[in-house]
């Protein structure tokens, strides 16, 4: 009887510690929605995977004409004013609000022939919030954190402060990324806007960023932020065109997870 009680207690304890709030094993199902722009694609594939039988393959294709157009559905007079955007992402809604804490992990792999541009960035993951009707339309969507490549280096771009006047902080040269092999990213954040937050980022099992007593997100307690993984060729938009000669960019993703402990998010521990 005593052994049975102990076993039952251990079982309940293990169940209580199962704190993953989201997992995805490289499938197109299970996401809140997808953001696929212009000629981009999001595919579930079986030929290149990290673990299991499936992975996600994100593709974006540069189009010079498209990048000279402003994407809107209003008066056509605005066409040809601004460059278009290039997202191929899967999105999980409502992953955090101001005051929350969490761990976020994923595997990613660049195409074998990835051309590392020293003058253009490519976003691979971001936390995004929507802020309609705030009187600053240019900031309708704000990424609080963007993980991106600049050349062969991993960067982090944080936006904090007020919605219409965000402060921007860039952490550069966090790690060297190679093409044609799987890399692991795990992020831990205490989402704060009062100087009491913390932020950690691990790359291939090594902690490459550790910050305490900082702001980590936009100062807005009402907004629920999304977690997005996928390629956003933001350099094609921000620089007004493509730098280099590689107009097709592909990134694979696998073992994406969110939880309250490092093990919950670490792709090698679930």
mmCIF file of C-alpha atoms in Angstrom:
data_model
loop_
_atom_site.group_PDB
_atom_site.id
_atom_site.type_symbol
_atom_site.label_atom_id
_atom_site.label_comp_id
_atom_site.label_asym_id
_atom_site.label_seq_id
_atom_site.Cartn_x
_atom_site.Cartn_y
_atom_site.Cartn_z
ATOM 1 C CA UNK A 1 0.000 0.000 0.000
ATOM 2 C CA UNK A 2 2.804 2.390 0.942
ATOM 3 C CA UNK A 3 4.644 1.696 -2.329
ATOM 4 C CA UNK A 4 1.443 2.277 -4.267
ATOM 5 C CA UNK A 5 0.935 5.649 -2.575
ATOM 6 C CA UNK A 6 4.537 6.661 -3.335
ATOM 7 C CA UNK A 7 4.144 5.646 -6.982
ATOM 8 C CA UNK A 8 0.893 7.574 -7.263
ATOM 9 C CA UNK A 9 2.507 10.658 -5.701
ATOM 10 C CA UNK A 10 5.435 10.487 -8.122
ATOM 11 C CA UNK A 11 3.055 10.157 -11.050
ATOM 12 C CA UNK A 12 1.067 13.220 -9.972
ATOM 13 C CA UNK A 13 4.294 15.170 -9.439
ATOM 14 C CA UNK A 14 5.562 14.289 -12.925
ATOM 15 C CA UNK A 15 2.238 15.275 -14.472
ATOM 16 C CA UNK A 16 2.266 18.606 -12.631
ATOM 17 C CA UNK A 17 5.715 19.379 -14.016
ATOM 18 C CA UNK A 18 4.618 18.861 -17.639
ATOM 19 C CA UNK A 19 4.570 22.579 -18.360
ATOM 20 C CA UNK A 20 4.845 22.766 -22.144
ATOM 21 C CA UNK A 21 2.160 25.083 -23.487
ATOM 22 C CA UNK A 22 2.906 24.438 -27.167
ATOM 23 C CA UNK A 23 4.848 21.954 -29.283
ATOM 24 C CA UNK A 24 5.156 21.368 -33.002
ATOM 25 C CA UNK A 25 7.151 18.614 -34.673
ATOM 26 C CA UNK A 26 7.566 20.349 -38.000
ATOM 27 C CA UNK A 27 3.979 20.244 -39.255
ATOM 28 C CA UNK A 28 1.756 22.845 -40.909
ATOM 29 C CA UNK A 29 -1.100 21.932 -38.565
ATOM 30 C CA UNK A 30 -1.509 23.200 -35.025
ATOM 31 C CA UNK A 31 -0.632 26.836 -35.687
ATOM 32 C CA UNK A 32 -2.917 29.805 -35.152
ATOM 33 C CA UNK A 33 -2.323 30.975 -38.722
ATOM 34 C CA UNK A 34 0.323 31.459 -41.390
ATOM 35 C CA UNK A 35 1.722 34.628 -42.926
ATOM 36 C CA UNK A 36 2.772 33.865 -46.515
ATOM 37 C CA UNK A 37 3.415 36.853 -48.737
ATOM 38 C CA UNK A 38 3.810 37.194 -52.510
ATOM 39 C CA UNK A 39 5.629 34.119 -53.937
ATOM 40 C CA UNK A 40 6.598 32.663 -50.569
ATOM 41 C CA UNK A 41 5.666 29.165 -49.393
ATOM 42 C CA UNK A 42 5.367 27.176 -46.169
ATOM 43 C CA UNK A 43 5.635 23.423 -46.722
ATOM 44 C CA UNK A 44 5.600 20.307 -44.570
ATOM 45 C CA UNK A 45 8.416 18.079 -45.819
ATOM 46 C CA UNK A 46 9.902 14.675 -45.017
ATOM 47 C CA UNK A 47 13.254 14.693 -46.819
ATOM 48 C CA UNK A 48 15.135 17.077 -44.479
ATOM 49 C CA UNK A 49 14.181 16.745 -40.809
ATOM 50 C CA UNK A 50 15.874 17.114 -37.434
ATOM 51 C CA UNK A 51 13.819 14.633 -35.452
ATOM 52 C CA UNK A 52 10.825 12.462 -36.288
ATOM 53 C CA UNK A 53 9.389 12.335 -39.794
ATOM 54 C CA UNK A 54 8.503 15.941 -40.703
ATOM 55 C CA UNK A 55 9.889 19.460 -40.785
ATOM 56 C CA UNK A 56 8.763 22.848 -42.059
ATOM 57 C CA UNK A 57 10.378 24.357 -45.139
ATOM 58 C CA UNK A 58 9.997 28.121 -45.589
ATOM 59 C CA UNK A 59 10.817 29.757 -48.920
ATOM 60 C CA UNK A 60 10.854 33.364 -50.097
ATOM 61 C CA UNK A 61 11.616 34.544 -53.633
ATOM 62 C CA UNK A 62 12.809 38.018 -54.495
ATOM 63 C CA UNK A 63 10.817 39.979 -57.054
ATOM 64 C CA UNK A 64 12.207 43.360 -58.025
ATOM 65 C CA UNK A 65 8.837 44.661 -59.199
ATOM 66 C CA UNK A 66 7.096 43.577 -56.002
ATOM 67 C CA UNK A 67 9.609 45.274 -53.754
ATOM 68 C CA UNK A 68 8.793 48.570 -55.442
ATOM 69 C CA UNK A 69 5.092 48.275 -54.585
ATOM 70 C CA UNK A 70 3.363 49.255 -51.383
ATOM 71 C CA UNK A 71 1.044 46.468 -50.297
ATOM 72 C CA UNK A 72 -2.348 47.847 -49.409
ATOM 73 C CA UNK A 73 -5.950 47.396 -50.497
ATOM 74 C CA UNK A 74 -6.870 51.049 -50.552
ATOM 75 C CA UNK A 75 -6.495 53.638 -53.279
ATOM 76 C CA UNK A 76 -4.131 52.468 -56.035
ATOM 77 C CA UNK A 77 -2.415 55.874 -55.842
ATOM 78 C CA UNK A 78 -0.214 54.405 -53.128
ATOM 79 C CA UNK A 79 1.165 51.690 -55.420
ATOM 80 C CA UNK A 80 4.842 51.845 -56.340
ATOM 81 C CA UNK A 81 5.653 53.977 -53.286
ATOM 82 C CA UNK A 82 7.118 51.482 -50.832
ATOM 83 C CA UNK A 83 8.699 48.038 -51.165
ATOM 84 C CA UNK A 84 6.701 44.948 -50.363
ATOM 85 C CA UNK A 85 7.432 42.560 -47.503
ATOM 86 C CA UNK A 86 8.557 38.936 -47.659
ATOM 87 C CA UNK A 87 7.179 36.771 -44.833
ATOM 88 C CA UNK A 88 6.886 32.978 -44.893
ATOM 89 C CA UNK A 89 6.012 32.211 -41.270
ATOM 90 C CA UNK A 90 3.895 30.051 -39.018
ATOM 91 C CA UNK A 91 2.377 31.837 -36.039
ATOM 92 C CA UNK A 92 1.249 30.915 -32.547
ATOM 93 C CA UNK A 93 -1.000 33.552 -31.023
ATOM 94 C CA UNK A 94 -1.109 34.684 -27.388
ATOM 95 C CA UNK A 95 2.216 33.332 -26.146
ATOM 96 C CA UNK A 96 2.881 36.122 -23.638
ATOM 97 C CA UNK A 97 1.673 39.362 -22.138
ATOM 98 C CA UNK A 98 3.555 41.993 -20.176
ATOM 99 C CA UNK A 99 4.576 40.423 -16.845
ATOM 100 C CA UNK A 100 4.768 36.839 -18.108
ATOM 101 C CA UNK A 101 7.849 34.599 -18.287
ATOM 102 C CA UNK A 102 8.637 31.784 -20.687
ATOM 103 C CA UNK A 103 11.051 29.627 -22.660
ATOM 104 C CA UNK A 104 10.895 29.318 -26.441
ATOM 105 C CA UNK A 105 12.903 26.893 -28.572
ATOM 106 C CA UNK A 106 13.324 25.680 -32.129
ATOM 107 C CA UNK A 107 15.711 24.084 -34.596
ATOM 108 C CA UNK A 108 16.516 25.772 -37.881
ATOM 109 C CA UNK A 109 18.598 24.934 -40.936
ATOM 110 C CA UNK A 110 19.673 27.199 -43.779
ATOM 111 C CA UNK A 111 19.814 25.848 -47.322
ATOM 112 C CA UNK A 112 23.157 24.295 -48.286
ATOM 113 C CA UNK A 113 23.917 27.115 -50.724
ATOM 114 C CA UNK A 114 22.875 29.989 -48.426
ATOM 115 C CA UNK A 115 24.679 33.160 -49.474
ATOM 116 C CA UNK A 116 25.720 35.110 -46.383
ATOM 117 C CA UNK A 117 25.266 38.782 -47.143
ATOM 118 C CA UNK A 118 27.392 41.120 -45.004
ATOM 119 C CA UNK A 119 25.054 44.033 -45.721
ATOM 120 C CA UNK A 120 21.556 42.539 -45.475
ATOM 121 C CA UNK A 121 19.555 40.840 -42.740
ATOM 122 C CA UNK A 122 17.183 37.869 -42.743
ATOM 123 C CA UNK A 123 14.832 37.327 -39.823
ATOM 124 C CA UNK A 124 14.298 33.723 -38.647
ATOM 125 C CA UNK A 125 12.009 34.167 -35.603
ATOM 126 C CA UNK A 126 10.134 36.974 -33.883
ATOM 127 C CA UNK A 127 7.632 37.932 -31.199
ATOM 128 C CA UNK A 128 4.983 40.205 -32.677
ATOM 129 C CA UNK A 129 2.208 42.375 -31.246
ATOM 130 C CA UNK A 130 -0.666 44.129 -32.992
ATOM 131 C CA UNK A 131 -1.531 47.660 -31.890
ATOM 132 C CA UNK A 132 -4.531 49.010 -33.818
ATOM 133 C CA UNK A 133 -6.079 52.401 -33.143
ATOM 134 C CA UNK A 134 -3.137 53.835 -31.237
ATOM 135 C CA UNK A 135 -2.738 56.918 -33.413
ATOM 136 C CA UNK A 136 0.532 55.791 -34.999
ATOM 137 C CA UNK A 137 -0.371 53.690 -38.011
ATOM 138 C CA UNK A 138 3.265 53.040 -38.955
ATOM 139 C CA UNK A 139 3.489 50.979 -35.766
ATOM 140 C CA UNK A 140 0.321 48.925 -36.250
ATOM 141 C CA UNK A 141 2.421 45.738 -35.949
ATOM 142 C CA UNK A 142 5.491 45.798 -33.712
ATOM 143 C CA UNK A 143 7.984 42.965 -33.226
ATOM 144 C CA UNK A 144 9.173 43.173 -29.640
ATOM 145 C CA UNK A 145 12.040 40.775 -30.396
ATOM 146 C CA UNK A 146 13.536 39.646 -33.701
ATOM 147 C CA UNK A 147 16.175 36.919 -34.066
ATOM 148 C CA UNK A 148 17.944 37.399 -37.370
ATOM 149 C CA UNK A 149 21.038 36.798 -39.468
ATOM 150 C CA UNK A 150 23.357 39.563 -40.570
ATOM 151 C CA UNK A 151 26.046 37.998 -42.662
ATOM 152 C CA UNK A 152 26.850 34.728 -40.886
ATOM 153 C CA UNK A 153 26.205 36.232 -37.444
ATOM 154 C CA UNK A 154 23.175 35.793 -35.203
ATOM 155 C CA UNK A 155 21.617 39.045 -33.954
ATOM 156 C CA UNK A 156 18.781 40.037 -31.619
ATOM 157 C CA UNK A 157 16.723 43.197 -32.100
ATOM 158 C CA UNK A 158 14.556 44.310 -29.168
ATOM 159 C CA UNK A 159 11.887 47.009 -29.139
ATOM 160 C CA UNK A 160 10.807 48.371 -25.767
ATOM 161 C CA UNK A 161 9.100 51.463 -24.414
ATOM 162 C CA UNK A 162 5.943 53.120 -25.732
ATOM 163 C CA UNK A 163 4.019 51.820 -28.736
ATOM 164 C CA UNK A 164 4.348 54.939 -30.874
ATOM 165 C CA UNK A 165 7.947 55.696 -29.852
ATOM 166 C CA UNK A 166 9.700 52.379 -29.210
ATOM 167 C CA UNK A 167 13.305 52.201 -28.082
ATOM 168 C CA UNK A 168 15.489 49.853 -30.123
ATOM 169 C CA UNK A 169 18.361 47.735 -28.802
ATOM 170 C CA UNK A 170 20.510 45.449 -30.951
ATOM 171 C CA UNK A 171 22.685 42.625 -29.626
ATOM 172 C CA UNK A 172 25.158 41.787 -32.362
ATOM 173 C CA UNK A 173 27.526 38.942 -33.256
ATOM 174 C CA UNK A 174 26.008 36.496 -30.782
ATOM 175 C CA UNK A 175 27.066 33.367 -32.701
ATOM 176 C CA UNK A 176 28.313 32.209 -36.082
ATOM 177 C CA UNK A 177 25.719 30.404 -38.192
ATOM 178 C CA UNK A 178 26.675 27.874 -40.864
ATOM 179 C CA UNK A 179 24.656 26.722 -43.848
ATOM 180 C CA UNK A 180 23.401 23.195 -44.439
ATOM 181 C CA UNK A 181 23.287 22.046 -40.798
ATOM 182 C CA UNK A 182 20.782 22.184 -37.967
ATOM 183 C CA UNK A 183 21.169 24.853 -35.300
ATOM 184 C CA UNK A 184 19.335 25.120 -31.993
ATOM 185 C CA UNK A 185 17.934 28.296 -30.436
ATOM 186 C CA UNK A 186 16.406 28.534 -26.954
ATOM 187 C CA UNK A 187 15.182 31.846 -25.549
ATOM 188 C CA UNK A 188 14.199 32.696 -21.987
ATOM 189 C CA UNK A 189 12.550 35.996 -21.144
ATOM 190 C CA UNK A 190 10.911 37.711 -18.228
ATOM 191 C CA UNK A 191 8.673 40.068 -20.164
ATOM 192 C CA UNK A 192 8.950 43.397 -18.362
ATOM 193 C CA UNK A 193 8.846 47.114 -19.181
ATOM 194 C CA UNK A 194 9.901 48.514 -15.789
ATOM 195 C CA UNK A 195 13.602 47.649 -15.822
ATOM 196 C CA UNK A 196 13.189 44.323 -13.983
ATOM 197 C CA UNK A 197 13.204 41.937 -16.941
ATOM 198 C CA UNK A 198 15.795 39.373 -17.953
ATOM 199 C CA UNK A 199 16.719 37.764 -21.242
ATOM 200 C CA UNK A 200 18.797 34.741 -22.173
ATOM 201 C CA UNK A 201 19.556 33.160 -25.527
ATOM 202 C CA UNK A 202 21.283 29.817 -26.119
ATOM 203 C CA UNK A 203 22.708 28.845 -29.500
ATOM 204 C CA UNK A 204 23.615 25.198 -30.053
ATOM 205 C CA UNK A 205 23.585 24.651 -26.302
ATOM 206 C CA UNK A 206 25.845 27.608 -25.436
ATOM 207 C CA UNK A 207 24.442 30.664 -23.677
ATOM 208 C CA UNK A 208 25.404 33.586 -25.909
ATOM 209 C CA UNK A 209 23.275 36.323 -24.335
ATOM 210 C CA UNK A 210 22.494 36.975 -20.678
ATOM 211 C CA UNK A 211 20.959 40.276 -19.560
ATOM 212 C CA UNK A 212 19.294 41.243 -16.276
ATOM 213 C CA UNK A 213 17.386 44.263 -14.993
ATOM 214 C CA UNK A 214 16.340 45.438 -18.444
ATOM 215 C CA UNK A 215 13.168 46.116 -20.414
ATOM 216 C CA UNK A 216 12.360 43.230 -22.740
ATOM 217 C CA UNK A 217 9.073 44.163 -24.417
ATOM 218 C CA UNK A 218 6.719 46.968 -25.388
ATOM 219 C CA UNK A 219 5.090 48.760 -22.453
ATOM 220 C CA UNK A 220 1.516 47.670 -23.085
ATOM 221 C CA UNK A 221 -0.283 45.383 -20.693
ATOM 222 C CA UNK A 222 -3.283 44.738 -22.923
ATOM 223 C CA UNK A 223 -1.547 43.188 -25.917
ATOM 224 C CA UNK A 224 -0.940 39.454 -26.296
ATOM 225 C CA UNK A 225 2.165 38.777 -28.381
ATOM 226 C CA UNK A 226 2.634 36.076 -31.007
ATOM 227 C CA UNK A 227 5.579 33.752 -31.539
ATOM 228 C CA UNK A 228 6.541 33.403 -35.204
ATOM 229 C CA UNK A 229 9.108 31.146 -36.847
ATOM 230 C CA UNK A 230 9.973 31.331 -40.512
ATOM 231 C CA UNK A 231 11.905 33.461 -42.904
ATOM 232 C CA UNK A 232 11.184 37.147 -43.193
ATOM 233 C CA UNK A 233 13.569 38.631 -45.752
ATOM 234 C CA UNK A 234 13.337 41.976 -44.007
ATOM 235 C CA UNK A 235 16.486 43.269 -45.702
ATOM 236 C CA UNK A 236 14.773 43.090 -49.092
ATOM 237 C CA UNK A 237 12.140 45.453 -47.733
ATOM 238 C CA UNK A 238 14.216 47.676 -45.460
ATOM 239 C CA UNK A 239 17.030 48.223 -47.987
ATOM 240 C CA UNK A 240 14.658 48.722 -50.904
ATOM 241 C CA UNK A 241 15.919 45.666 -52.760
ATOM 242 C CA UNK A 242 18.077 42.554 -52.663
ATOM 243 C CA UNK A 243 21.802 42.702 -51.995
ATOM 244 C CA UNK A 244 23.887 39.918 -53.491
ATOM 245 C CA UNK A 245 22.719 37.452 -56.121
ATOM 246 C CA UNK A 246 20.647 34.833 -54.252
ATOM 247 C CA UNK A 247 16.999 35.575 -54.903
ATOM 248 C CA UNK A 248 15.583 32.345 -53.412
ATOM 249 C CA UNK A 249 16.012 31.837 -49.680
ATOM 250 C CA UNK A 250 15.022 28.658 -47.813
ATOM 251 C CA UNK A 251 15.025 27.800 -44.105
ATOM 252 C CA UNK A 252 13.845 24.567 -42.436
ATOM 253 C CA UNK A 253 12.350 24.379 -38.916
ATOM 254 C CA UNK A 254 11.669 21.536 -36.508
ATOM 255 C CA UNK A 255 10.927 20.831 -32.820
ATOM 256 C CA UNK A 256 9.331 24.162 -31.922
ATOM 257 C CA UNK A 257 8.138 24.495 -28.342
ATOM 258 C CA UNK A 258 7.069 26.904 -25.599
ATOM 259 C CA UNK A 259 7.097 26.231 -21.871
ATOM 260 C CA UNK A 260 7.974 27.370 -18.384
ATOM 261 C CA UNK A 261 11.333 25.587 -18.075
ATOM 262 C CA UNK A 262 14.403 25.224 -20.264
ATOM 263 C CA UNK A 263 13.681 21.518 -20.774
ATOM 264 C CA UNK A 264 10.210 22.346 -22.073
ATOM 265 C CA UNK A 265 11.667 24.380 -24.944
ATOM 266 C CA UNK A 266 14.939 22.542 -25.631
ATOM 267 C CA UNK A 267 14.360 20.521 -28.838
ATOM 268 C CA UNK A 268 16.629 17.745 -27.545
ATOM 269 C CA UNK A 269 14.682 17.210 -24.316
ATOM 270 C CA UNK A 270 11.228 16.395 -25.617
#
